[in-house]
Amino acid sequence: MRPTGRSFLALVAAAAVGRIAVAQLDVQCSGLTATLSTHSNNSVSYSCVDGGGSKEMPMQSDFQVNVTASSLVLDLQGGSTIVSLNITSASGGRTLVSNQTELDFTSLSNMYSLGFEGVTFHQDVVELLLSSTVRYLHIVNSSLTDLSILSNNLALTSIDLADTSFTRIPKVLYEREYAAEMNITVDLLMVNGTTKLSKEQQDVLMSNVQEEYDAASCQNDTQSPSGTSTISCSRERDSSSSSSYAIPAGRNVSSDSGSTAYANAGDNGSSRVSTGVLVAIIVVVVVIAVVLAFFILRMYFRRKAASANTHNNEATATLMSKGDATADKGSFISNDELLRNFRLPQSDVSLVKSMGTGRLWMGEYNNSKVVVKRVESEVTDSYVTKALMAQARTFATISHPNITNLVGVTWLAGTDFAVVTEFMDKGNLKTVLTNTDVDLDVSTKLQMCCDIALALAYLHETEQNLCAKQLSSRKVLVNKAMDCKLSLFECVPSSAKLGGPSTAATYSYGMGEVAWLSPEVITRSSPMDARKNNIYAFGVLVSEIFTRVSPYQSLVEELGNTMSDVELVKRVRRQDPLVPHENRREFLEAPASVRQMVERCLSYAPMSRPTAKDLVEVLHNAKEEVATNSI
């Protein structure tokens, strides 16, 4: 799982220039135990035992607590103002103690980010209770025995455990299975002891942190007949790996908008910010160099291995011969009647180049370009392969001129399973819209909107009750004829996790995704209808097609990617009017019926939004109106 969101360095720099306002409370109880309290009247205070000092101040949305004390007791009695709370040791590691067996933060009803830095936790197991608004959890450069999250209605999108040591593999990594989009940063080499896990717990651990587990060369030392294993990931590390806030090699620096208060603010912290920025810059440069070296070496050895198994040293990866496919792999397709009808000859497909991150590749089939989504053979968990196969079964039932076609399924060399789909020459719609060399008149824009509406109408009316997983301009593809097609890989059953009260959110601040989310997804309110989510995103998409700029572009230019997302969430909670097109001149040139349609799509009430069929009818009529007026 790859960390996403705004980097720690960017946040420090932003705080340094004053773009992020962070309120600061310095707990001055050197050598004593301090109590940090929040109150229902939206104030924060601390007091030292034996009358060593105290202070109270109003709550702010972003709150940084710098602790100088031998230990800290949390007494959280409420408060609706705090959005981001970060607790940091001001002078080396300190013990965080609670007068409760659980650390309960649910009284902070609007908090979306919780962070600890440089803290040693006293409890044998740190058990967190978080409200359903918390999306970011950061425990960095700290020390724990174990970590568990007791809350069930989690909204978390990011768990950052960078440079934090554990006595055993923390429960938070295997007590529940997270969505694939969850961002988890952890170095399992920081686990100093062994951990006993059941077979079910191991499976969940693999699903959540497969890459981190493999990178740490974790071993199943013993295994009982019941399936319980003793796992050990710790090994001797060089001195660089234990330096303060070291970044594990091969990993990205992970943080996000929720960690805004890690940058120390105020007069007393200004020198630390300057030093921190300098150190962070040096660390980032070193990490980038290490990451580049890692991937270059990885690509080199993969290509070397691939070339050794091919004739004539061909540069592209070719399909396995029938004899190379194991009986187990062969049974995947041969025993599936639906997929067997889509099986491609193994010698007719090759990989050409990677299409960014993930498992998507541009390939060739019968001398034509195709898109290949593959599962690599080193993925030992068959769950991943079976999940892609389940997707392929769904894809096999889809046929519409405005959805990319399923070409077939097969195996590639070094690959467990691959799905091959239609290639679109001009890439995604966002790329086309931002290309100033592409001329788009009103008629062409209306046709683009109509293409996408037709795809949605088809999906929403299928027997499988399908929808688009995350509709946006990046998920719509364009060919040479300027036809728009929804990516086949975005077509999922409406019951799939799209965010909601019972699922983990699948977005991150600062990534350009929040603008596409319906209000009920952001506020996690019921009822949740995936098709109505699609209609809301369609309203945003029509706005982008006509303006040819990103949603809320002026807001992004003013506040930046991350803070503009935070502002959008605040607007949704206030139920302010949602205007992604910002009433730009280009949008106002659209037919009145289309502008009214967009307004209905962006309604706070899901039942007030039109159906996909309604969209098609409005757009067809608008096309005829424009054609008539142009005569």
XYZ file of C-alpha atoms in Angstrom:
631
model
C 0.000 0.000 0.000
C 1.526 3.225 -1.098
C 1.292 6.280 1.114
C -0.393 9.247 -0.452
C -1.226 12.759 0.572
C 0.801 15.796 1.429
C 4.370 15.123 2.541
C 5.710 15.907 6.003
C 8.266 18.294 4.479
C 5.603 20.213 2.594
C 3.587 20.653 5.757
C 6.602 21.919 7.689
C 7.395 24.405 4.943
C 3.777 25.540 4.747
C 3.652 26.138 8.485
C 6.953 28.020 8.318
C 5.595 30.536 5.839
C 2.326 30.878 7.723
C -0.004 29.083 5.302
C -1.221 26.739 8.053
C -2.308 28.330 11.338
C -1.474 26.018 14.237
C -2.369 26.863 17.831
C 0.279 25.742 20.314
C 0.128 24.765 23.979
C 3.461 24.228 25.752
C 3.032 21.916 28.734
C 5.794 23.024 31.134
C 5.967 20.382 33.890
C 9.613 19.326 33.764
C 10.184 16.222 35.908
C 6.512 16.096 36.933
C 3.311 14.425 35.791
C 1.039 16.670 33.745
C -2.674 16.378 33.026
C -3.956 17.568 29.638
C -7.684 18.294 29.614
C -10.211 19.252 26.981
C -13.541 20.716 28.046
C -17.030 20.828 26.597
C -16.828 24.633 26.542
C -14.161 24.268 23.813
C -11.141 25.090 25.939
C -7.893 23.195 26.562
C -5.860 23.232 29.763
C -2.985 21.533 31.516
C -1.887 21.321 35.130
C 1.191 19.918 36.861
C 0.914 17.747 39.962
C 1.829 19.349 43.278
C 0.882 22.777 41.917
C 3.778 23.012 39.527
C 1.895 25.227 37.091
C -1.179 25.344 34.853
C -2.643 27.089 31.836
C -5.954 27.235 29.973
C -6.652 28.533 26.468
C -9.442 28.400 23.861
C -9.500 25.485 21.444
C -8.398 26.024 17.853
C -9.076 23.789 14.871
C -5.408 22.743 14.529
C -3.816 22.160 17.924
C -0.197 21.325 18.755
C 0.698 20.217 22.305
C 4.428 20.280 23.145
C 5.022 18.298 26.334
C 7.879 18.813 28.782
C 6.949 16.386 31.569
C 7.918 12.984 32.900
C 4.456 11.647 32.095
C 1.140 12.842 30.741
C -2.417 11.970 31.752
C -5.181 12.587 29.206
C -8.504 13.864 30.520
C -10.688 14.424 27.455
C -14.120 15.744 28.402
C -15.288 17.024 25.029
C -14.869 19.782 22.503
C -16.174 20.298 18.984
C -13.587 22.793 17.731
C -10.470 20.631 17.425
C -9.981 19.211 13.951
C -6.312 18.243 14.232
C -4.621 17.290 17.532
C -0.915 16.495 17.760
C 0.974 15.648 20.953
C 4.763 15.892 20.769
C 7.562 15.385 23.262
C 9.437 18.669 23.534
C 12.623 17.144 24.960
C 13.155 13.524 24.007
C 11.052 10.447 24.705
C 8.446 10.660 27.479
C 5.904 8.232 28.842
C 2.301 8.884 27.943
C 0.091 7.544 30.754
C -3.683 7.495 30.898
C -5.896 7.091 33.923
C -8.054 4.835 31.738
C -7.317 1.455 30.201
C -8.340 2.953 26.861
C -7.361 6.238 25.217
C -10.791 7.572 24.330
C -10.869 10.441 21.816
C -14.538 10.090 20.845
C -15.468 13.213 22.818
C -13.573 15.288 20.220
C -16.504 15.001 17.868
C -15.078 16.815 14.819
C -11.456 15.669 14.917
C -10.150 14.258 11.634
C -6.438 13.931 12.511
C -4.695 12.567 15.619
C -0.919 12.483 15.988
C 1.808 11.581 18.482
C 5.531 12.185 18.001
C 8.468 11.178 20.206
C 6.267 9.388 22.763
C 6.792 6.204 24.783
C 3.439 4.656 25.711
C 3.170 3.081 29.153
C 0.330 0.654 28.491
C 0.969 -2.968 27.498
C -1.535 -2.436 24.686
C -2.487 1.058 23.542
C -6.197 0.834 22.772
C -7.638 3.784 20.880
C -11.263 4.794 20.631
C -11.742 7.187 17.708
C -14.787 9.046 16.478
C -16.132 8.339 13.002
C -14.681 11.643 11.769
C -11.011 10.685 12.265
C -9.298 10.015 8.932
C -5.604 10.301 9.810
C -3.667 8.590 12.610
C 0.034 9.364 13.042
C 2.256 7.765 15.687
C 5.798 8.587 14.576
C 9.232 8.289 16.147
C 7.621 6.642 19.173
C 7.696 3.403 21.160
C 4.833 1.020 21.959
C 4.301 -2.558 23.004
C 1.169 -2.979 20.908
C -1.524 -0.856 19.255
C -5.203 -1.570 18.709
C -8.169 0.475 17.494
C -11.396 -0.532 19.226
C -13.777 1.629 17.186
C -15.910 -0.136 14.588
C -17.195 2.772 12.483
C -13.756 3.816 11.271
C -13.325 6.515 8.650
C -9.526 6.194 8.569
C -7.753 6.682 5.262
C -4.177 6.795 6.592
C -2.234 5.105 9.418
C 1.310 6.457 9.752
C 3.658 4.515 12.076
C 6.927 5.801 10.599
C 10.044 5.100 12.699
C 7.941 3.731 15.558
C 9.102 0.606 17.388
C 6.877 -2.166 18.730
C 7.483 -5.158 20.980
C 5.266 -7.245 18.700
C 3.449 -6.776 15.405
C 0.702 -4.280 16.306
C -2.865 -5.547 16.303
C -3.947 -2.550 14.233
C -2.353 -4.284 11.232
C -4.325 -7.533 11.516
C -7.428 -6.994 13.672
C -9.435 -5.903 10.610
C -8.980 -5.894 6.832
C -8.761 -2.405 5.331
C -9.781 -1.236 1.886
C -7.041 -1.474 -0.741
C -6.863 2.325 -0.869
C -5.928 2.616 2.827
C -2.475 4.194 3.244
C -0.367 2.372 5.835
C 3.203 3.414 6.612
C 5.089 1.002 8.864
C 8.558 -0.554 9.076
C 8.169 -4.100 10.407
C 11.912 -4.185 11.097
C 11.044 -1.929 14.037
C 9.226 -4.871 15.679
C 11.633 -6.085 18.342
C 10.021 -9.382 19.331
C 8.018 -12.310 18.019
C 4.268 -12.414 17.478
C 1.911 -15.392 17.526
C -0.838 -15.154 14.935
C -3.622 -17.474 13.844
C -4.016 -18.388 10.185
C -6.890 -15.883 9.861
C -4.820 -13.102 11.425
C -1.911 -13.873 9.092
C -4.221 -13.628 6.079
C -5.498 -10.209 7.193
C -1.925 -9.034 7.874
C -0.879 -10.082 4.369
C -3.852 -8.291 2.838
C -3.046 -5.056 4.685
C 0.773 -4.853 4.533
C 2.018 -7.458 2.040
C 4.778 -5.206 0.654
C 6.025 -4.186 4.101
C 5.994 -7.812 5.261
C 8.061 -8.930 2.271
C 10.459 -5.978 2.597
C 11.185 -6.920 6.215
C 11.844 -10.580 5.267
C 9.515 -11.708 8.056
C 9.710 -15.391 8.907
C 7.150 -17.906 10.187
C 9.504 -19.487 12.708
C 7.170 -22.159 14.034
C 3.735 -23.394 13.152
C 1.370 -25.451 15.288
C -1.151 -27.966 13.899
C -3.880 -25.382 14.573
C -2.254 -23.000 12.094
C -0.826 -20.593 14.681
C 2.591 -19.261 13.680
C 5.305 -17.362 15.522
C 6.373 -14.509 13.252
C 9.664 -12.662 13.560
C 10.584 -9.624 11.460
C 13.428 -8.109 13.481
C 17.022 -8.309 12.317
C 20.188 -6.325 12.919
C 20.094 -2.920 11.266
C 22.829 -0.449 10.598
C 23.075 2.695 12.672
C 21.368 4.814 10.038
C 18.113 2.942 10.477
C 17.845 3.951 14.111
C 18.515 7.650 13.680
C 15.863 10.118 14.713
C 12.891 9.979 12.335
C 14.802 7.859 9.810
C 12.874 6.919 6.690
C 13.033 3.204 5.768
C 14.761 2.639 2.440
C 12.426 2.114 -0.447
C 9.507 3.879 1.244
C 7.891 7.209 0.535
C 7.653 9.902 3.189
C 4.005 9.645 4.209
C 1.835 12.300 5.748
C -1.187 14.372 4.829
C -3.321 17.306 5.703
C -4.114 15.773 9.035
C -0.574 16.222 10.281
C -0.516 19.967 9.935
C 0.450 20.532 13.536
C 3.644 18.529 13.428
C 5.279 21.782 12.410
C 6.019 23.605 15.668
C 4.481 27.081 15.617
C 4.890 30.147 17.809
C 7.850 32.161 18.950
C 9.390 29.346 20.988
C 9.283 26.917 18.087
C 10.532 29.050 15.186
C 14.140 27.901 15.428
C 13.065 24.265 15.584
C 11.028 24.721 12.380
C 14.014 26.170 10.497
C 16.285 23.358 11.643
C 13.575 20.806 10.954
C 13.101 22.037 7.399
C 16.838 21.783 6.719
C 17.071 18.287 8.180
C 13.929 17.201 6.344
C 15.300 18.459 3.018
C 18.516 16.484 3.521
C 16.575 13.362 4.501
C 14.224 13.668 1.517
C 17.131 14.056 -0.934
C 18.803 10.946 0.493
C 15.545 9.001 0.411
C 14.878 9.961 -3.207
C 18.346 8.749 -4.178
C 17.840 5.461 -2.326
C 14.382 4.943 -3.829
C 15.652 5.599 -7.360
C 18.528 3.188 -6.859
C 16.152 0.585 -5.465
C 13.778 0.747 -8.428
C 16.569 0.875 -11.006
C 18.141 -2.266 -9.547
C 14.743 -3.924 -9.292
C 13.942 -3.226 -12.935
C 17.399 -4.388 -13.983
C 17.139 -7.772 -12.277
C 13.558 -8.296 -13.457
C 14.511 -7.629 -17.062
C 17.568 -9.830 -16.715
C 15.442 -12.668 -15.375
C 12.847 -12.190 -18.092
C 15.406 -12.160 -20.887
C 16.929 -15.388 -19.619
C 13.609 -17.145 -20.167
C 12.928 -15.864 -23.680
C 14.386 -16.661 -27.066
C 16.357 -14.005 -28.979
C 16.590 -11.834 -25.839
C 13.291 -10.079 -26.556
C 12.826 -6.883 -24.511
C 9.101 -7.276 -23.939
C 7.483 -9.826 -21.641
C 5.816 -12.592 -23.652
C 3.129 -15.037 -22.699
C 3.993 -18.285 -20.970
C 3.904 -21.428 -23.024
C 1.218 -23.925 -22.100
C 3.801 -26.094 -20.432
C 4.905 -23.234 -18.186
C 1.493 -22.751 -16.632
C 1.052 -24.920 -13.571
C -1.950 -27.150 -13.248
C -3.207 -24.988 -10.418
C -3.048 -21.817 -12.518
C -4.574 -23.565 -15.491
C -7.545 -24.584 -13.420
C -8.313 -20.931 -12.722
C -9.571 -20.366 -16.252
C -10.194 -23.872 -17.589
C -12.698 -24.569 -14.791
C -14.489 -21.261 -15.316
C -16.845 -21.512 -18.285
C -17.408 -17.761 -18.580
C -13.697 -16.848 -18.532
C -12.792 -19.761 -20.787
C -14.751 -18.057 -23.562
C -12.465 -15.004 -23.236
C -9.143 -16.821 -22.981
C -6.517 -15.385 -25.347
C -3.757 -17.387 -27.073
C -0.689 -17.158 -24.877
C 1.652 -16.192 -27.694
C -0.338 -13.217 -28.976
C 0.024 -10.748 -26.089
C 3.091 -8.851 -24.882
C 3.759 -6.061 -22.392
C 5.246 -2.848 -23.796
C 5.481 -0.333 -20.940
C 4.024 0.433 -17.533
C 1.174 2.958 -17.411
C 2.196 4.731 -14.212
C 1.813 3.034 -10.844
C -0.163 -0.083 -10.076
C -0.636 -3.138 -12.255
C -1.703 -1.425 -15.510
C 0.477 -1.870 -18.605
C 0.217 -0.904 -22.230
C 0.569 -4.041 -24.314
C 0.063 -5.473 -27.774
C -2.392 -8.095 -28.967
C -2.546 -9.122 -32.618
C -0.427 -6.055 -33.488
C -2.905 -3.683 -31.803
C -2.414 -1.711 -28.614
C -4.252 -2.958 -25.534
C -4.327 -2.273 -21.788
C -3.237 -5.117 -19.505
C -4.040 -5.335 -15.799
C -1.951 -8.059 -14.234
C -1.227 -9.802 -10.941
C 2.484 -10.488 -10.534
C 3.632 -14.017 -9.770
C 5.473 -12.906 -6.617
C 2.109 -12.098 -5.031
C 1.788 -15.242 -2.940
C -1.711 -14.489 -1.658
C -4.155 -16.080 -4.101
C -6.804 -13.661 -2.831
C -5.433 -10.933 -5.117
C -5.588 -13.187 -8.157
C -9.079 -14.410 -7.324
C -10.264 -10.831 -6.796
C -9.097 -9.852 -10.297
C -10.751 -12.978 -11.677
C -14.012 -11.981 -10.005
C -13.682 -8.572 -11.670
C -13.071 -10.272 -15.003
C -16.308 -12.246 -14.636
C -18.155 -8.961 -14.153
C -16.343 -7.384 -17.121
C -17.354 -10.333 -19.306
C -21.023 -9.376 -18.898
C -20.504 -5.723 -19.891
C -20.922 -4.577 -23.482
C -21.566 -0.934 -24.358
C -20.044 1.450 -26.934
C -19.189 3.965 -24.188
C -17.358 1.502 -21.928
C -13.963 0.106 -22.927
C -14.203 -3.463 -24.218
C -12.906 -6.609 -22.553
C -10.505 -8.171 -25.075
C -9.767 -11.268 -23.029
C -7.921 -12.904 -20.128
C -4.620 -14.776 -20.044
C -1.275 -15.267 -18.272
C 1.933 -13.351 -18.930
C 5.456 -14.472 -18.102
C 5.996 -13.724 -14.425
C 2.270 -13.112 -13.995
C -0.454 -15.110 -12.273
C -3.385 -13.637 -14.172
C -4.031 -10.772 -16.603
C -7.081 -8.945 -17.964
C -6.733 -7.365 -21.424
C -8.940 -4.418 -22.430
C -9.352 -1.859 -25.201
C -6.688 0.872 -25.525
C -7.775 4.524 -25.945
C -5.295 6.636 -27.918
C -5.805 10.040 -26.306
C -5.614 8.865 -22.706
C -7.938 10.114 -20.003
C -10.423 12.947 -20.384
C -8.579 15.245 -17.976
C -5.521 15.147 -20.255
C -7.677 16.093 -23.243
C -9.429 18.937 -21.407
C -6.163 20.527 -20.270
C -4.601 20.306 -23.749
C -4.964 23.792 -25.230
C -4.239 22.412 -28.708
C -7.528 20.482 -28.637
C -10.464 22.603 -29.809
C -13.748 21.769 -28.078
C -16.917 23.618 -29.067
C -20.221 23.400 -27.191
C -21.507 20.587 -29.419
C -18.414 18.471 -28.783
C -18.634 19.080 -25.041
C -22.291 18.056 -25.042
C -21.433 14.875 -26.934
C -18.739 14.043 -24.366
C -21.262 14.501 -21.567
C -23.789 12.379 -23.438
C -21.264 9.550 -23.961
C -20.608 9.347 -20.226
C -24.302 9.602 -19.327
C -25.080 6.714 -21.690
C -22.433 4.583 -19.972
C -23.906 5.348 -16.544
C -27.457 4.671 -17.724
C -26.335 1.282 -19.029
C -24.548 0.352 -15.780
C -27.370 1.503 -13.528
C -29.946 -0.548 -15.456
C -28.018 -3.841 -15.609
C -29.243 -6.906 -13.730
C -25.996 -6.873 -11.723
C -26.842 -3.346 -10.497
C -23.455 -1.908 -11.524
C -21.985 1.554 -11.056
C -18.750 3.496 -11.564
C -16.466 3.044 -8.573
C -14.901 6.526 -8.545
C -16.207 8.604 -11.433
C -13.940 11.493 -12.427
C -12.284 12.918 -15.539
C -9.326 10.576 -14.936
C -11.581 7.519 -15.165
C -13.037 8.467 -18.559
C -10.920 7.611 -21.615
C -10.895 9.202 -25.082
C -10.012 7.739 -28.495
C -8.906 9.378 -31.755
C -12.512 9.987 -32.799
C -13.024 11.925 -29.517
C -15.445 9.285 -28.274
C -15.557 9.119 -24.468
C -15.655 5.742 -22.749
C -15.763 4.842 -19.082
C -12.834 2.637 -18.086
C -13.968 -0.967 -17.742
C -11.878 -1.298 -14.574
C -14.159 1.279 -12.904
C -17.288 -0.847 -13.361
C -18.204 -2.581 -10.102
C -21.338 -3.862 -8.343
C -23.171 -1.129 -6.444
C -22.532 -3.073 -3.245
C -18.745 -2.505 -3.569
C -17.063 -0.243 -1.009
C -17.464 3.349 -2.171
C -17.225 4.981 1.258
C -20.037 5.261 3.779
C -21.016 4.636 7.379
C -19.812 1.046 7.443
C -16.751 1.282 5.240
C -13.347 2.861 5.338
C -13.159 6.008 3.262
C -11.251 5.630 0.018
C -9.784 9.075 -0.481
C -7.042 11.325 0.846
C -6.867 15.078 1.289
C -4.700 16.896 -1.226
C -5.142 14.266 -3.947
C -7.885 16.008 -5.939
C -10.541 13.477 -4.943
C -12.688 15.303 -2.378
C -14.369 17.510 -4.998
C -15.865 14.402 -6.620
C -17.394 12.990 -3.428
C -21.082 13.406 -2.720
C -22.012 15.130 0.565
C -23.323 11.892 2.069
C -19.956 10.205 1.503
C -18.066 13.078 3.140
C -20.425 13.296 6.125
C -20.895 9.503 6.206
C -24.646 9.837 6.438
C -27.337 7.398 5.352
C -28.798 6.231 3.072
C -25.881 5.479 0.775
C -26.726 4.814 -2.885
C -23.741 4.258 -5.189
C -25.767 5.295 -8.229
C -26.656 8.638 -6.630
C -22.956 9.097 -5.836
C -22.290 8.635 -9.561
C -24.869 11.290 -10.436
C -23.243 13.798 -8.082
C -19.802 13.119 -9.600
C -21.347 13.474 -13.072
C -22.428 17.013 -12.154
C -18.827 17.801 -11.223
C -17.616 16.174 -14.446
C -19.936 18.236 -16.657
C -18.633 21.348 -14.886
C -15.052 20.347 -15.704
C -15.869 19.520 -19.328
C -17.352 22.962 -19.967
C -14.790 24.997 -17.982
C -11.787 22.800 -18.931
C -10.230 23.429 -15.497
C -10.236 21.322 -12.338
C -13.213 21.595 -9.973
C -12.912 24.564 -7.589
C -9.784 25.708 -9.446
C -9.804 29.205 -7.913
C -10.049 27.748 -4.417
C -7.129 25.408 -5.120
C -5.016 28.289 -6.427
C -5.805 30.311 -3.301
C -5.356 27.655 -0.589
C -3.386 24.834 -2.195
C -4.440 21.237 -2.842
C -4.734 20.043 0.752
C -6.286 23.041 2.476
C -8.780 23.530 -0.355
C -10.009 19.984 0.311
C -10.324 20.813 4.007
C -12.333 23.927 3.092
C -14.620 21.869 0.831
C -15.376 19.487 3.689
C -16.231 22.445 5.911
C -18.566 23.803 3.216
C -20.310 20.444 2.977
C -20.792 20.285 6.739
C -22.284 23.801 6.646
C -24.377 22.772 3.631
C -23.101 25.717 1.612
C -23.984 25.731 -2.114
C -21.637 23.445 -4.056
C -20.376 25.149 -7.218
C -17.388 23.266 -8.708
C -17.608 25.327 -11.920
C -17.422 28.569 -9.867
C -19.818 30.148 -12.406
C -17.036 30.583 -14.924
C -17.929 32.158 -18.260
C -17.354 28.880 -20.138
C -19.912 27.091 -17.969
C -22.465 29.853 -18.406
C -22.197 29.280 -22.185
C -23.769 25.838 -21.718
C -27.496 25.522 -22.514
C -29.728 26.544 -19.597
C -31.165 23.026 -19.379
C -27.661 21.613 -18.867
C -26.843 24.143 -16.153
C -30.080 23.261 -14.372
C -29.241 19.555 -14.718
C -25.849 20.143 -13.074
C -27.501 22.001 -10.202
C -29.818 19.032 -9.609
C -26.903 16.588 -9.776
C -25.126 18.558 -7.026
C -28.119 18.503 -4.688
C -27.472 17.634 -1.039
C -30.522 15.348 -1.098
C -29.664 12.174 -3.072
C -33.312 11.579 -4.011
C -33.451 15.047 -5.617
C -30.755 14.117 -8.113
C -31.833 12.927 -11.570
C -31.391 9.371 -12.801
C -28.846 8.501 -15.470
C -31.723 8.128 -17.953
C -32.802 11.674 -17.109
C -29.274 12.872 -17.873
C -29.336 11.237 -21.301
C -32.678 12.842 -22.157
C -31.589 16.338 -21.080
C -28.322 16.106 -23.013
C -29.964 14.748 -26.181
C -32.441 17.633 -26.135
C -29.619 20.123 -25.515
C -27.684 18.749 -28.503
C -30.729 19.183 -30.728
C -31.245 22.716 -29.403
C -27.642 23.697 -30.178
C -27.822 22.092 -33.626
C -31.034 23.972 -34.424
C -29.648 27.316 -33.252
C -26.522 26.872 -35.365
C -28.489 26.522 -38.606
